[in-house]
Short mmCIF file of C-alpha atoms in Angstrom, two decimals:
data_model
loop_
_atom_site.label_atom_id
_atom_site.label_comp_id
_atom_site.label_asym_id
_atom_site.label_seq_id
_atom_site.Cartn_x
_atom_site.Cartn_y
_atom_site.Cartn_z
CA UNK K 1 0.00 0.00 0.00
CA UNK K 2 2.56 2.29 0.66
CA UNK K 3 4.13 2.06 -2.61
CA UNK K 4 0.65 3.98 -4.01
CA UNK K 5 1.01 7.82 -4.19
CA UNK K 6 -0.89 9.65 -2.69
CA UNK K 7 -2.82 6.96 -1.37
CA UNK K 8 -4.97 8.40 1.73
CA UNK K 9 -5.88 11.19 0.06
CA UNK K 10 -7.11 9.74 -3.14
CA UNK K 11 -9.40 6.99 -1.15
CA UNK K 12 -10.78 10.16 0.66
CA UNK K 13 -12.38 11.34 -2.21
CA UNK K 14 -13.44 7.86 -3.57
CA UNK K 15 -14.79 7.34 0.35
CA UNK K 16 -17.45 10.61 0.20
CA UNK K 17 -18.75 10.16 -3.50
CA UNK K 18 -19.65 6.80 -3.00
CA UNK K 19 -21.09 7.31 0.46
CA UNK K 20 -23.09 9.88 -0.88
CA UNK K 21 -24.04 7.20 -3.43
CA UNK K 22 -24.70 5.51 -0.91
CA UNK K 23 -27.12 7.54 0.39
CA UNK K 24 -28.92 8.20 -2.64
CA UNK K 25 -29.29 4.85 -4.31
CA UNK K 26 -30.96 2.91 -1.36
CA UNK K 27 -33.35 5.88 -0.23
CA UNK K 28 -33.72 8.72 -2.84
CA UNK K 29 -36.44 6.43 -3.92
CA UNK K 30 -37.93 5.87 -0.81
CA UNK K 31 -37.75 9.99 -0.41
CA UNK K 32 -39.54 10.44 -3.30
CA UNK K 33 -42.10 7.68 -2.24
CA UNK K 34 -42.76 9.28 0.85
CA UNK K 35 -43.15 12.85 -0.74
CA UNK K 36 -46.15 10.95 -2.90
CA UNK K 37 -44.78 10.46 -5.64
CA UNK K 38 -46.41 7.20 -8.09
CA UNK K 39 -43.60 4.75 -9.84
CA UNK K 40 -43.60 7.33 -12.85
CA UNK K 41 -42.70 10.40 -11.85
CA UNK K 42 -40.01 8.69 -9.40
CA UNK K 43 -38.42 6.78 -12.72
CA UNK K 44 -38.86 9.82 -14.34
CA UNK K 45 -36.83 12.10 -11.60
CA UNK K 46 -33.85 9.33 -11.28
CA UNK K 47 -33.80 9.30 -14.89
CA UNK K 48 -32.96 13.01 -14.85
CA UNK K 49 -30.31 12.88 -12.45
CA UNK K 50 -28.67 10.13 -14.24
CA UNK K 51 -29.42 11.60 -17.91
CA UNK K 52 -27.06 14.73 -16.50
CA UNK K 53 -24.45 12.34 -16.66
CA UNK K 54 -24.94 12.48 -20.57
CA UNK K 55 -23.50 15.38 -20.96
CA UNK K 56 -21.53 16.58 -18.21
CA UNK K 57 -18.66 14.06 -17.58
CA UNK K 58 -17.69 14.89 -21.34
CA UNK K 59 -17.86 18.34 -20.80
CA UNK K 60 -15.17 18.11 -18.02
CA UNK K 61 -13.00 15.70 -19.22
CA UNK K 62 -12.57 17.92 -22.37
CA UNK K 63 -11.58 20.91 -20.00
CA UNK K 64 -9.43 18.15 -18.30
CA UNK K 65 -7.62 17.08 -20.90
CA UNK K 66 -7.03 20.30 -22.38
CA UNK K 67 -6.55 22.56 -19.16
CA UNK K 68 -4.43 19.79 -17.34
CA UNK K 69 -5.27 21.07 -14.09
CA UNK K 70 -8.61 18.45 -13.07
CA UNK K 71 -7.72 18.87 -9.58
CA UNK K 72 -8.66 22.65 -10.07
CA UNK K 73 -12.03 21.44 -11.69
CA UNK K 74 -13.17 18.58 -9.39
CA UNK K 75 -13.20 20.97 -6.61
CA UNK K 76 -14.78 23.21 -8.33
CA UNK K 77 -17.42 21.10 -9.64
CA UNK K 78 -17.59 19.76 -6.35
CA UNK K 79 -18.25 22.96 -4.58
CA UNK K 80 -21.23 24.09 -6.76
CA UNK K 81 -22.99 20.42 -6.66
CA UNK K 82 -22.65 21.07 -2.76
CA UNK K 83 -24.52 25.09 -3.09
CA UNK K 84 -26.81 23.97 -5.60
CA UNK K 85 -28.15 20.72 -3.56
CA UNK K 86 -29.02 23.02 -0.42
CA UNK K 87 -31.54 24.70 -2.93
CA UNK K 88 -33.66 21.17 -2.89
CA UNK K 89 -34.91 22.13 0.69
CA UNK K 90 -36.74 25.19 -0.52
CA UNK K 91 -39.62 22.77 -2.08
CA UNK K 92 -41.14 19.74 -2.66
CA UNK K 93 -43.00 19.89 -5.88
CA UNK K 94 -42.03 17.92 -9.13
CA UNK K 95 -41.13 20.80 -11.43
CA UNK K 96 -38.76 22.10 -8.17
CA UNK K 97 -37.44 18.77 -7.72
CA UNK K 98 -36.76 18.09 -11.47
CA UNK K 99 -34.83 21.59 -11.89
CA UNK K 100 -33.09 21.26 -8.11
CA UNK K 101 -31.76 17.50 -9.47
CA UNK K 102 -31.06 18.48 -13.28
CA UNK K 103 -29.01 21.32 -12.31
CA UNK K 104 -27.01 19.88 -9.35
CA UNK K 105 -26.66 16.71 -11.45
CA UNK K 106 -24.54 18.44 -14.46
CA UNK K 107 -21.42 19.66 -11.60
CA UNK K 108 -21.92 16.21 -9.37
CA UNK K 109 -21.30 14.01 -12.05
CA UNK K 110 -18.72 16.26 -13.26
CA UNK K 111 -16.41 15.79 -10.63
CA UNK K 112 -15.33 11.87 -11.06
CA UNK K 113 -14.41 11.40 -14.34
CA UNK K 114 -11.58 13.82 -14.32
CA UNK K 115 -10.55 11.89 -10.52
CA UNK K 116 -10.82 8.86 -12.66
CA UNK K 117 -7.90 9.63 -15.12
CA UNK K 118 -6.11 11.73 -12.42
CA UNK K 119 -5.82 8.58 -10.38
CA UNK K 120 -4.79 6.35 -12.83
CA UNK K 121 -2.07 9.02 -13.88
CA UNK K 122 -0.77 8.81 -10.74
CA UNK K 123 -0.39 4.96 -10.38
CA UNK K 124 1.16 5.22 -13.48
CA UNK K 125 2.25 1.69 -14.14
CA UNK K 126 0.31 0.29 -11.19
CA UNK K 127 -2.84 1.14 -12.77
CA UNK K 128 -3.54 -2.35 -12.40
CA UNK K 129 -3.90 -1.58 -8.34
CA UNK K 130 -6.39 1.27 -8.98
CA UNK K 131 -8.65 -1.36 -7.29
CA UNK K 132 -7.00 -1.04 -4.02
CA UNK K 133 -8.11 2.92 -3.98
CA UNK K 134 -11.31 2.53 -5.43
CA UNK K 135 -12.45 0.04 -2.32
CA UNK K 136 -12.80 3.10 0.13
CA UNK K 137 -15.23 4.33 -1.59
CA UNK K 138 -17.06 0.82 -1.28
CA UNK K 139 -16.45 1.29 2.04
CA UNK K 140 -17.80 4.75 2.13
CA UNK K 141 -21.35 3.34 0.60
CA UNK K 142 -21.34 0.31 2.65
CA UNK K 143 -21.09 2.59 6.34
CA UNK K 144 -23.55 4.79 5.07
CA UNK K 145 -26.00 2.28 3.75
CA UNK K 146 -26.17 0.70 7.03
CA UNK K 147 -25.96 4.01 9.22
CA UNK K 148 -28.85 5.45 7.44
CA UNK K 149 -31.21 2.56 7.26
CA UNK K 150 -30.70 2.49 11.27
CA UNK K 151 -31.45 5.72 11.48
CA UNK K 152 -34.74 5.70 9.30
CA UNK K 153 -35.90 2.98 11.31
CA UNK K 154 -36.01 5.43 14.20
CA UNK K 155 -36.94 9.01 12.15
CA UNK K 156 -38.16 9.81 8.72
CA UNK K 157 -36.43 9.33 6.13
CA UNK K 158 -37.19 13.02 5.01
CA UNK K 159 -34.05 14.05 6.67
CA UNK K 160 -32.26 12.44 3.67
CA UNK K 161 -31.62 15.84 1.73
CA UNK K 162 -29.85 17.16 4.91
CA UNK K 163 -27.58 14.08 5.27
CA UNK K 164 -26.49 14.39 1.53
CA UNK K 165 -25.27 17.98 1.87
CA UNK K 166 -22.73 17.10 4.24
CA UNK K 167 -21.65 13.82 2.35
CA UNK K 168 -21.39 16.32 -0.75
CA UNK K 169 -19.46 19.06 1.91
CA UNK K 170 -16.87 16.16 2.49
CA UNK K 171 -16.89 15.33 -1.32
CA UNK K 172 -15.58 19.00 -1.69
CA UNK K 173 -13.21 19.38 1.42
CA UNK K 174 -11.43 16.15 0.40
CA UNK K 175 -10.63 17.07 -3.04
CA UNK K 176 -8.92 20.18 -1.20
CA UNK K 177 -6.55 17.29 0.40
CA UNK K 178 -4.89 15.93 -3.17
CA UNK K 179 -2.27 18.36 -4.99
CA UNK K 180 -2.91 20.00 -8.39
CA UNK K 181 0.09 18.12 -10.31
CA UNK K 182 0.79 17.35 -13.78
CA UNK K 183 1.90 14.00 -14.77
CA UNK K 184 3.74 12.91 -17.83
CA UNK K 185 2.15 11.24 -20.49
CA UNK K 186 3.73 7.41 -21.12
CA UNK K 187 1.39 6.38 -23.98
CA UNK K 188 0.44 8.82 -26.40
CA UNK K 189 -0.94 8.09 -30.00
CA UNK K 190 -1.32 9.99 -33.59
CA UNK K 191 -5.07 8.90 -33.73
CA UNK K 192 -7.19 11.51 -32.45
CA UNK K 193 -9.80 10.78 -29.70
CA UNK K 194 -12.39 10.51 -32.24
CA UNK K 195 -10.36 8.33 -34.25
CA UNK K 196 -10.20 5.53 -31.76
CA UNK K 197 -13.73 5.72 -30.36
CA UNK K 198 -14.73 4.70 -34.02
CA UNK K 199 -13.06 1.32 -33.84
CA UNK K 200 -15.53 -1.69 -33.50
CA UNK K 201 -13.88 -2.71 -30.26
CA UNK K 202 -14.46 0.51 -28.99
CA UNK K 203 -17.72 0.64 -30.07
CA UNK K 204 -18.75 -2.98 -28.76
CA UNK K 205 -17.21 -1.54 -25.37
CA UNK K 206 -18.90 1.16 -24.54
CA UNK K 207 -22.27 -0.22 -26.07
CA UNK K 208 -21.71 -3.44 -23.41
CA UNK K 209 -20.93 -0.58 -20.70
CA UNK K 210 -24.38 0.98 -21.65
CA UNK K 211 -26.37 -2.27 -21.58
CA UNK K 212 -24.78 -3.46 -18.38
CA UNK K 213 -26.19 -0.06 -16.20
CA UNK K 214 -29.17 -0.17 -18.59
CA UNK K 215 -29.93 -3.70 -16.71
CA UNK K 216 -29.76 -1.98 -13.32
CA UNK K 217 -32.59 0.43 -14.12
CA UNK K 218 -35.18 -2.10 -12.35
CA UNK K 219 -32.46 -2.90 -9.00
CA UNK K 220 -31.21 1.11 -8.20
CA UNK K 221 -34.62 2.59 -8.78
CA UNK K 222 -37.25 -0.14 -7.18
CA UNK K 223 -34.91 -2.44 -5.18
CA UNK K 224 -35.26 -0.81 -1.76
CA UNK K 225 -39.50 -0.20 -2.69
CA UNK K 226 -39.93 -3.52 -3.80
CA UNK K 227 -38.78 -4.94 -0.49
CA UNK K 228 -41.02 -2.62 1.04
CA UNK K 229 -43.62 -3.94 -0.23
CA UNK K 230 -42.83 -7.62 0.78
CA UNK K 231 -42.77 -6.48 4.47
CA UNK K 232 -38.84 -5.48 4.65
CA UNK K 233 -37.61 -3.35 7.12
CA UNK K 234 -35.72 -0.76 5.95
CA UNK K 235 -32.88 -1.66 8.66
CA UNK K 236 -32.89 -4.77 6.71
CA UNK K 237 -33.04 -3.19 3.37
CA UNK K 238 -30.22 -1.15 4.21
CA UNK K 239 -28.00 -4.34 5.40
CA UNK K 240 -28.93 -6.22 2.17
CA UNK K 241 -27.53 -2.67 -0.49
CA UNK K 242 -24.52 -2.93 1.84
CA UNK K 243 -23.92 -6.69 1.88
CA UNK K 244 -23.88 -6.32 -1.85
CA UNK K 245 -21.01 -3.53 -1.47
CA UNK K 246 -19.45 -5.65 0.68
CA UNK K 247 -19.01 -8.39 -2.05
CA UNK K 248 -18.14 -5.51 -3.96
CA UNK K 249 -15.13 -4.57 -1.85
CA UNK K 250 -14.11 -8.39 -2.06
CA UNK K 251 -13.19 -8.41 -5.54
CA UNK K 252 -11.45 -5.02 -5.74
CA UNK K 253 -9.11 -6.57 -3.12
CA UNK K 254 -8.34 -9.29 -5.44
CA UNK K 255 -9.13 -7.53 -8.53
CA UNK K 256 -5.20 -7.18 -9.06
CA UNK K 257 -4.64 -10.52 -8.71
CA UNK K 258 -7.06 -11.36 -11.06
CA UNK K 259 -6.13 -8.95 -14.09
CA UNK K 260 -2.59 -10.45 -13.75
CA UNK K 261 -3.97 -13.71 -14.55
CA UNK K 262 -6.93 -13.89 -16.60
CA UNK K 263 -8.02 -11.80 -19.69
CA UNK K 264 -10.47 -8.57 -19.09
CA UNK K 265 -12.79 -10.36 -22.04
CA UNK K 266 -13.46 -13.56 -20.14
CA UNK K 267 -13.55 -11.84 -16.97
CA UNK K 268 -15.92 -9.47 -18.70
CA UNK K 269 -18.09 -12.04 -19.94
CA UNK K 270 -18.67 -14.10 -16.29
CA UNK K 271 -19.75 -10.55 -15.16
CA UNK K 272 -22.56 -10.42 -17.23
CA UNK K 273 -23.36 -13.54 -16.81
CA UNK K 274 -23.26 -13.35 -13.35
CA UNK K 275 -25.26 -10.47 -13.42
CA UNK K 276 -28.18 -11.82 -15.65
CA UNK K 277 -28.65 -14.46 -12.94
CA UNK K 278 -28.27 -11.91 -10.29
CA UNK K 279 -31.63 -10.21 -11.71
CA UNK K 280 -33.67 -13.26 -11.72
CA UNK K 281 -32.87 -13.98 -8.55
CA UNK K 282 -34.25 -10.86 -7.31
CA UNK K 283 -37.62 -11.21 -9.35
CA UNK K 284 -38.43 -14.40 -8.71
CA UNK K 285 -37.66 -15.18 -5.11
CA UNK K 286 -38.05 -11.77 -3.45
CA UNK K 287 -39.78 -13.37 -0.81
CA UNK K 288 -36.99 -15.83 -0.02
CA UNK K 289 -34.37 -14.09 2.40
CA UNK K 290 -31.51 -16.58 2.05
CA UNK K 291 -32.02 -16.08 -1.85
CA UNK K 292 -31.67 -12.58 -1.47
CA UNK K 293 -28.73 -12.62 0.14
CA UNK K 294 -27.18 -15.05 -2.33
CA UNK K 295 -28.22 -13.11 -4.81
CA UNK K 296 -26.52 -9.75 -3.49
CA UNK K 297 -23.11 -11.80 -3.46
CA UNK K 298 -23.11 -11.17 -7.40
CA UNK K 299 -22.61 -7.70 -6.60
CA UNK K 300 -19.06 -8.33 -6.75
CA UNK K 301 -19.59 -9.38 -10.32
CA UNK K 302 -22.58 -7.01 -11.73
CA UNK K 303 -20.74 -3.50 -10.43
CA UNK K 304 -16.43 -4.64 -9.19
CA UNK K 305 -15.75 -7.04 -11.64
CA UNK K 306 -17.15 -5.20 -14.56
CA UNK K 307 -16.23 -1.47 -13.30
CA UNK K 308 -12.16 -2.74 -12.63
CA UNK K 309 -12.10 -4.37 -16.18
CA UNK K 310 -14.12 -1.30 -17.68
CA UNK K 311 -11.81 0.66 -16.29
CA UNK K 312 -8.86 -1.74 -17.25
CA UNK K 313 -10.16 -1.89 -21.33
CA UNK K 314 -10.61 2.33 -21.72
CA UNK K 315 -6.94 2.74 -20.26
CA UNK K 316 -5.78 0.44 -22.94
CA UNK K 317 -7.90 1.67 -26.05
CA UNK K 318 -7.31 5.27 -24.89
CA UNK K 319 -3.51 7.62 -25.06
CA UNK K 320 -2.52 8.97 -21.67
CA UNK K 321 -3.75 12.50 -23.42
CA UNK K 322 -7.29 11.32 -24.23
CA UNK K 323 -7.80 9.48 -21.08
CA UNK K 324 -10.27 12.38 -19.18
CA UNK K 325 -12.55 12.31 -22.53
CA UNK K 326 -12.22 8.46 -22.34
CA UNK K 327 -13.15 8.10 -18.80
CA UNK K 328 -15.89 11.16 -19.03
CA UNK K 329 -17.66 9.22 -22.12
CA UNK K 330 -17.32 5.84 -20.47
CA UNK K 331 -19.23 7.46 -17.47
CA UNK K 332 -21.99 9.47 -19.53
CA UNK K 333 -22.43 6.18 -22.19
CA UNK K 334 -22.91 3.66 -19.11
CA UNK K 335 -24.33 5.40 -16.13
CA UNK K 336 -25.54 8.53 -17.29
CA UNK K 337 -27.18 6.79 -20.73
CA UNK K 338 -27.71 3.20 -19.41
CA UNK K 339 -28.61 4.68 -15.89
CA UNK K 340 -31.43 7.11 -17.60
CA UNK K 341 -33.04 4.52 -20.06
CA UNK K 342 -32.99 1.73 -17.36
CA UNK K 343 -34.93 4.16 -14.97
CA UNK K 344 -37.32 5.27 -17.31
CA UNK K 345 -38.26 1.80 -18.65
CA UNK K 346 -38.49 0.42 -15.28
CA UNK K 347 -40.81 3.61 -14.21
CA UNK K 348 -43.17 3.22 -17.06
CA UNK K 349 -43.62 -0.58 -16.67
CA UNK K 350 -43.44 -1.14 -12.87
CA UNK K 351 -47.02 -0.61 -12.19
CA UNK K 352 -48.19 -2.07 -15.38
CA UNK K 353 -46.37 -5.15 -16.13
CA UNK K 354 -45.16 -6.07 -12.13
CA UNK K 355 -41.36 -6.84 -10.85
CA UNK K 356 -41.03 -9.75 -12.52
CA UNK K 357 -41.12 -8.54 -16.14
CA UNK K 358 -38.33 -5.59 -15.51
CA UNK K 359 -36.11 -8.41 -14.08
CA UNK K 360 -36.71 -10.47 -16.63
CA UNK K 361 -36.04 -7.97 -19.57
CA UNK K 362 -32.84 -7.15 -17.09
CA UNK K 363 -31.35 -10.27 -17.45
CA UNK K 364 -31.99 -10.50 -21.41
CA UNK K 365 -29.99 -7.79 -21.94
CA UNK K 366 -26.47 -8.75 -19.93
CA UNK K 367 -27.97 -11.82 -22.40
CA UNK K 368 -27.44 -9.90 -25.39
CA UNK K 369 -24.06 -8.17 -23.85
CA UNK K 370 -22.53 -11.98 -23.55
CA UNK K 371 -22.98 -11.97 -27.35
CA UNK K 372 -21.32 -8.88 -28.21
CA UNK K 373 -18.36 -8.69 -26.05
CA UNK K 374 -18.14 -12.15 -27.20
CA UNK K 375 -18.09 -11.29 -30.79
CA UNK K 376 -16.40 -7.78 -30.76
CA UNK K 377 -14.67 -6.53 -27.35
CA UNK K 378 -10.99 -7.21 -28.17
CA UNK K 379 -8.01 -6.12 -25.56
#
C-alpha cells in the first residue's frame, strides 16, 4: 500500500462520493415515495439525475484534458454540486425537484471522471492496483447504507436531503486534500480521440458498458420499494444494499490478482453472466431471504468485476492525453445513458407489467451483452 502515491488522500475522495451514493441509491427512492410520488414520476426524476451524466462528464473531461489542471475542476465542480443541492430544501413539488436534481446533477457528475484519469495518472504503471483505492469508496457506501437505514428505522427518512449535503461538503473538502500536479504522459498516439472511439472494439465496449447499467434500471430505482412492499424493514433493506457492497469490496481486493492472470474479455463475460442471474434472482424469489442474500453476493460481479475491467479496457484503447474524454464518455455512455433509459423503462412498466417482467427484460440484456463482447470486445 505504501508504494501507491498519494494513497490516503485519493481513497478520501473515492470514500465521500460513494457514500453519498450511498445515500442516494438505497433511499432517494424511498424519499420520493414518501413525498407521494407514483412509480412514474419517481423513474422519471432518477432518470434526470442520471441523464445529467450524458453530458456533463464529457464536458469536463474535455476541460481536463485540455486545461491539465482536473484537480482545479473537481473541486470546483464539487463545490457548486454542494450550493446547488441546499436549494432542494426550498420545495417539494415535481417541477422544483426536477430543476433542483437536473441542475445539481450536471457539476456532481462532473467531478469523477476527471478523478478517474487523475488517479490512474498517478499509479502510473500500477494502474492495475487502482482497485486497491477505489475500495474506500465501497467502504464509504457500505457505512452509510447501514448508518442510514438504522437511522430511518427510528426518524423519517425526510431528513435524507440534509444528510447528503454534508456527504457532498466532504466530497468537496477532500478534493482540497490531493495536490494540483501534472503528470507525464507514457502512452500517447497519432489517432485523435475521435479516431479511436470509431473502432468496432471501442464501439462494442462502450455499447456493453451501456447495456450493463441499462440492466440496473429495475435494482437502483425499485430495489429498496420492492422490499417494502414484501414487508422489509428498511434496517434490513439497508444491510442487504450494503452486503452487496461488501461483495463488492471483495473483488477489488483481489481484482489485481485477477487482471494479472486472466483476460479482461473472459472476466468481462462471467460478469454479465453473473449479473443476468443476479436479476432473476431478485424477481423471482423476493420473498426468499436466504435467496436474497445469495443473490446480493453477485454484486461483486454485476458492479467490481465489470467497473475494474471497464476501467482496465478504456486505459488500454485510450492515449494517456485522451484518457479524461475516455473516462468522461465511459461514465456518460454507461451510467448517465444506461442509468437514464434503465430508470425510465423500469418507471413506465413497474405498475403495469409487475417486478417480474423488468427483471426479466434485465437479465436479457447482460444476455445480449454476452454476445457482443463475445463477438467484438478485443483487448
Amino acid at each position: 500500500m505504501k508504494t501507491l502515491p498519494y494513497y490516503w488522500r485519493l481513497s478520501a475522495f473515492y470514500f465521500f462520493y460513494y457514500a453519498s451514493l450511498g445515500a442516494f441509491l438505497p433511499y432517494w427512492a424511498l424519499y420520493l415515495h414518501t413525498l407521494g410520488f407514483n412509480a412514474q414520476a419517481i423513474g422519471e426524476l432518477i432518470a434526470i439525475l442520471l441523464a445529467m451524466k450524458i453530458i456533463a462528464p464529457n464536458i469536463s473531461g474535455w476541460i481536463a484534458d485540455h486545461t491539465g489542471r482536473p484537480i482545479a475542476l473537481v473541486r470546483l465542480c464539487a463545490l457548486l454540486a454542494a450550493l446547488f443541492f441546499i436549494t432542494i430544501l426550498f420545495g417539494q413539488s415535481y417541477l422544483w425537484l426536477a430543476i433542483v436534481l437536473g441542475v445539481f446533477s450536471v457539476f456532481w457528475h462532473a467531478t469523477l471522471p476527471p478523478f478517474e484519469a487523475y488517479t490512474l495518472a498517478r499509479l502510473g504503471k500500477q494502474s492495475h492496483r487502482y482497485s486497491q483505492i477505489r475500495l474506500w469508496g465501497s467502504i464509504g457506501f457500505i457505512l452509510t447504507v447501514i448508518l442510514l437505514g438504522w437511522l430511518f428505522e427510528s426518524f423519517s427518512v425526510t431528513l435524507l436531503p440534509i444528510l447528503l449535503i454534508v456527504l457532498f461538503a466532504g466530497i468537496w473538502l477532500s478534493s482540497l486534500l490531493v495536490p494540483e500536479k501534472k503528470t507525464a504522459h507514457q502512452f500517447v498516439s497519432s489517432e485523435s480521440f475521435y479516431q479511436v472511439i470509431k473502432r468496432p472494439s471501442a464501439i462494442a465496449l462502450f455499447l456493453v458498458c451501456f447495456l450493463m447499467q441499462a440492466s440496473h434500471g429495475p435494482y437502483y430505482t425499485f430495489y429498496s420499494i420492492y422490499l417494502e412492499d414484501y414487508g422489509y424493514s428498511r434496517n434490513l433493506i439497508g444491510q442487504l444494499w450494503a452486503l452487496g457492497v461488501v461483495a463488492e469490496v471483495g473483488i477489488f481486493l483481489v481484482m489485481h490478482h485477477l487482471l494479472t492472470r486472466f483476460g479482461l474479455k473472459q472476466l468481462l463475460i462471467i460478469s454479465f453472466g453473473l449479473s443476468g442471474l443476479r436479476w432473476l434472482l431478485i424477481g423471482y424469489y423476493v420473498e426468499s431471504l436466504p435467496i436474497l442474500l445469495f443473490a446480493q453476493l453477485f454484486h461483486a460481479a454485476s458492479f467490481g468485476m465489470y467497473h475494474g475491467i471497464a476501467i482496465q479496457l478504456i486505459r488500454q484503447h485510450f492515449a494517456d492525453h485522451h484518457q479524461g474524454r475516455a473516462q468522461a464518455l465511459y461514465s456518460s455512455i454507461s451510467f448517465g445513458a444506461g442509468g437514464a433509459v434503465g430508470s425510465l423503462v423500469s418507471g413506465y412498466t413497474w405498475e403495469n407489467l409487475g417486478a417480474q417482467f423488468n427483471y426479466l427484460w434485465a437479465t436479457l440484456i447482460c444476455v445480449i451483452a454476452i454476445w457482443i463482447t463475445w463477438r467484438w470486445v478485443g483487448e
